Amino acid sequence: MAPAGEREDSSAGRGEGVGGGERRRMPTRNPMPLSASQEAQVREVFNAQVRELCAKDIQAFAACASGRTFTIPFTCRALARAMNGCMQQHATAAQHDRAREDWVAGRLARQRERERKERRREEQERFLREWWDLPDHLRGPGDRPGDHHQGNSSSSSSPSSSSQNSETKTR
């Protein structure tokens, strides 16, 4: 029998193999399924953690490789193997689980930050409406605040006068 957390063979837990009529579930530390983009974010956290753990080996290899081209595999072979060995040593399922837990823990903080930014945007929008004394239905993405307060006659003549101004500038 394998130690706790390890499977004896690849068919365990899938209902295959001897007496496979019953399907056994494997316990998981992370029962929450994530979307593909969320899994990609977890992978980014995981890769960053592994790079942080192997930073010394990565820096040594980078220092050896700088200024070289096709001689890198020959000159820096020992450093490359040390770097790859370190990354393989730390790129484990347990480390991936820790990265996933860190991502889930940071999820609430990221959500609070998004909500804070949204509240700030709404406050700024309210302030601008009050400052320019604009009703909500008149405020558009390209509207200038002064255009609506001049009346219909000046706003209708303003595009033609602006086109006349641009023609005189180009002559």
Short mmCIF file of C-alpha atoms in Angstrom, two decimals:
data_model
loop_
_atom_site.label_atom_id
_atom_site.label_comp_id
_atom_site.label_asym_id
_atom_site.label_seq_id
_atom_site.Cartn_x
_atom_site.Cartn_y
_atom_site.Cartn_z
CA MET A 1 0.00 0.00 0.00
CA ALA A 2 1.31 3.49 -0.88
CA PRO A 3 1.83 6.22 1.74
CA ALA A 4 -1.01 8.67 2.35
CA GLY A 5 -1.52 11.10 -0.54
CA GLU A 6 0.12 8.79 -3.12
CA ARG A 7 -1.50 6.29 -5.47
CA GLU A 8 -0.19 2.77 -5.97
CA ASP A 9 -0.79 2.74 -9.72
CA SER A 10 -2.24 4.96 -12.41
CA SER A 11 -5.52 3.04 -12.56
CA ALA A 12 -6.38 3.59 -8.89
CA GLY A 13 -9.37 5.83 -8.34
CA ARG A 14 -10.72 5.49 -11.89
CA GLY A 15 -12.53 2.20 -11.53
CA GLU A 16 -10.05 0.34 -13.72
CA GLY A 17 -7.94 -2.69 -12.97
CA VAL A 18 -8.82 -5.67 -10.82
CA GLY A 19 -12.34 -5.55 -9.46
CA GLY A 20 -12.96 -2.21 -11.16
CA GLY A 21 -16.73 -2.30 -10.80
CA GLU A 22 -16.65 0.30 -8.04
CA ARG A 23 -15.27 3.77 -8.65
CA ARG A 24 -13.21 5.18 -5.78
CA ARG A 25 -12.76 8.93 -5.46
CA MET A 26 -9.36 10.37 -4.79
CA PRO A 27 -9.29 12.93 -1.98
CA THR A 28 -8.17 16.34 -3.17
CA ARG A 29 -6.99 19.31 -1.25
CA ASN A 30 -8.58 21.67 -3.80
CA PRO A 31 -12.15 20.58 -4.48
CA MET A 32 -13.14 23.84 -6.19
CA PRO A 33 -13.02 23.53 -10.00
CA LEU A 34 -11.51 26.53 -11.77
CA SER A 35 -12.02 27.87 -15.26
CA ALA A 36 -9.23 27.71 -17.84
CA SER A 37 -8.26 31.34 -17.29
CA GLN A 38 -8.20 30.83 -13.52
CA GLU A 39 -6.02 27.73 -13.94
CA ALA A 40 -3.68 29.84 -16.10
CA GLN A 41 -3.46 32.38 -13.27
CA VAL A 42 -2.68 29.56 -10.83
CA ARG A 43 0.07 28.35 -13.19
CA GLU A 44 1.52 31.87 -13.27
CA VAL A 45 1.61 31.93 -9.45
CA PHE A 46 3.13 28.42 -9.43
CA ASN A 47 5.82 29.32 -11.97
CA ALA A 48 6.67 32.51 -10.09
CA GLN A 49 7.04 30.58 -6.84
CA VAL A 50 9.31 27.97 -8.47
CA ARG A 51 11.41 30.71 -10.09
CA GLU A 52 11.69 32.43 -6.71
CA LEU A 53 12.87 29.21 -5.07
CA CYS A 54 15.49 28.68 -7.81
CA ALA A 55 16.45 32.33 -8.26
CA LYS A 56 20.10 31.78 -7.35
CA ASP A 57 20.55 29.02 -9.96
CA ILE A 58 18.66 31.00 -12.60
CA GLN A 59 20.81 34.08 -12.00
CA ALA A 60 24.00 32.03 -12.20
CA PHE A 61 22.93 30.52 -15.53
CA ALA A 62 21.86 33.92 -16.88
CA ALA A 63 25.22 35.44 -15.91
CA CYS A 64 27.02 32.60 -17.69
CA ALA A 65 24.83 32.89 -20.79
CA SER A 66 25.03 36.66 -21.17
CA GLY A 67 27.26 37.67 -24.04
CA ARG A 68 27.32 34.17 -25.52
CA THR A 69 25.44 32.68 -28.44
CA PHE A 70 26.04 29.15 -29.71
CA THR A 71 28.57 28.30 -26.97
CA ILE A 72 25.94 28.44 -24.20
CA PRO A 73 25.17 24.68 -24.22
CA PHE A 74 28.85 23.82 -23.91
CA THR A 75 30.07 26.54 -21.56
CA CYS A 76 27.08 26.68 -19.21
CA ARG A 77 26.05 23.02 -19.23
CA ALA A 78 26.65 22.43 -15.50
CA LEU A 79 24.76 25.61 -14.53
CA ALA A 80 21.88 24.74 -16.87
CA ARG A 81 21.60 21.28 -15.35
CA ALA A 82 21.69 22.73 -11.84
CA MET A 83 18.96 25.24 -12.77
CA ASN A 84 16.75 22.60 -14.42
CA GLY A 85 17.31 20.20 -11.51
CA CYS A 86 16.27 22.85 -9.02
CA MET A 87 13.15 23.67 -11.01
CA GLN A 88 12.21 19.99 -11.35
CA GLN A 89 12.82 19.47 -7.63
CA HIS A 90 10.48 22.31 -6.67
CA ALA A 91 7.86 21.88 -9.42
CA THR A 92 5.85 19.30 -7.51
CA ALA A 93 2.15 18.66 -7.07
CA ALA A 94 2.43 19.89 -3.47
CA GLN A 95 3.94 23.17 -4.69
CA HIS A 96 1.15 23.48 -7.25
CA ASP A 97 -1.40 22.94 -4.46
CA ARG A 98 0.27 25.71 -2.44
CA ALA A 99 0.14 28.02 -5.46
CA ARG A 100 -3.54 27.22 -5.91
CA GLU A 101 -4.23 27.94 -2.23
CA ASP A 102 -2.34 31.23 -2.51
CA TRP A 103 -4.36 32.17 -5.59
CA VAL A 104 -7.65 31.32 -3.85
CA ALA A 105 -6.57 33.29 -0.77
CA GLY A 106 -5.71 36.29 -2.94
CA ARG A 107 -8.99 36.01 -4.83
CA LEU A 108 -10.97 37.80 -2.12
CA ALA A 109 -8.38 40.56 -1.96
CA ARG A 110 -8.51 41.01 -5.74
CA GLN A 111 -12.32 41.10 -5.63
CA ARG A 112 -12.26 43.75 -2.87
CA GLU A 113 -9.77 45.79 -4.93
CA ARG A 114 -12.05 45.63 -8.01
CA GLU A 115 -15.03 46.70 -5.90
CA ARG A 116 -13.02 49.56 -4.41
CA LYS A 117 -12.01 50.77 -7.88
CA GLU A 118 -15.61 50.55 -9.09
CA ARG A 119 -16.84 52.59 -6.09
CA ARG A 120 -14.11 55.18 -6.76
CA ARG A 121 -15.11 55.41 -10.43
CA GLU A 122 -18.77 55.90 -9.47
CA GLU A 123 -17.81 58.59 -6.94
CA GLN A 124 -15.78 60.44 -9.56
CA GLU A 125 -18.64 60.21 -12.04
CA ARG A 126 -21.09 61.59 -9.46
CA PHE A 127 -18.66 64.39 -8.64
CA LEU A 128 -18.29 65.36 -12.30
CA ARG A 129 -22.07 65.40 -12.78
CA GLU A 130 -22.46 67.65 -9.75
CA TRP A 131 -19.52 69.84 -10.71
CA TRP A 132 -20.76 70.48 -14.25
CA ASP A 133 -24.41 70.40 -13.14
CA LEU A 134 -25.29 67.89 -15.84
CA PRO A 135 -28.37 65.71 -15.77
CA ASP A 136 -27.67 62.03 -16.34
CA HIS A 137 -29.47 61.80 -19.69
CA LEU A 138 -27.34 64.58 -21.23
CA ARG A 139 -23.98 63.19 -20.24
CA GLY A 140 -22.47 61.14 -23.04
CA PRO A 141 -19.00 59.76 -23.72
CA GLY A 142 -18.00 62.51 -26.19
CA ASP A 143 -20.05 65.41 -24.83
CA ARG A 144 -18.37 68.59 -23.72
CA PRO A 145 -20.03 70.05 -20.63
CA GLY A 146 -20.57 73.52 -22.13
CA ASP A 147 -22.38 72.35 -25.27
CA HIS A 148 -25.72 71.62 -23.57
CA HIS A 149 -25.99 74.86 -21.61
CA GLN A 150 -25.75 77.22 -24.62
CA GLY A 151 -29.13 76.35 -26.14
CA ASN A 152 -30.21 74.88 -29.45
CA SER A 153 -29.33 77.79 -31.73
CA SER A 154 -25.70 78.04 -30.65
CA SER A 155 -25.18 74.28 -30.56
CA SER A 156 -26.52 73.90 -34.10
CA SER A 157 -24.24 76.66 -35.39
CA SER A 158 -21.22 75.42 -33.48
CA PRO A 159 -20.37 72.50 -35.85
CA SER A 160 -20.46 74.76 -38.89
CA SER A 161 -18.37 77.44 -37.19
CA SER A 162 -15.85 74.83 -36.07
CA SER A 163 -15.62 73.51 -39.65
CA GLN A 164 -15.13 77.09 -40.87
CA ASN A 165 -12.37 77.60 -38.29
CA SER A 166 -10.61 74.44 -39.38
CA GLU A 167 -10.79 75.53 -43.03
CA THR A 168 -9.26 78.89 -42.26
CA LYS A 169 -6.43 77.25 -40.32
CA THR A 170 -5.54 74.95 -43.19
CA ARG A 171 -5.40 77.75 -45.83
#
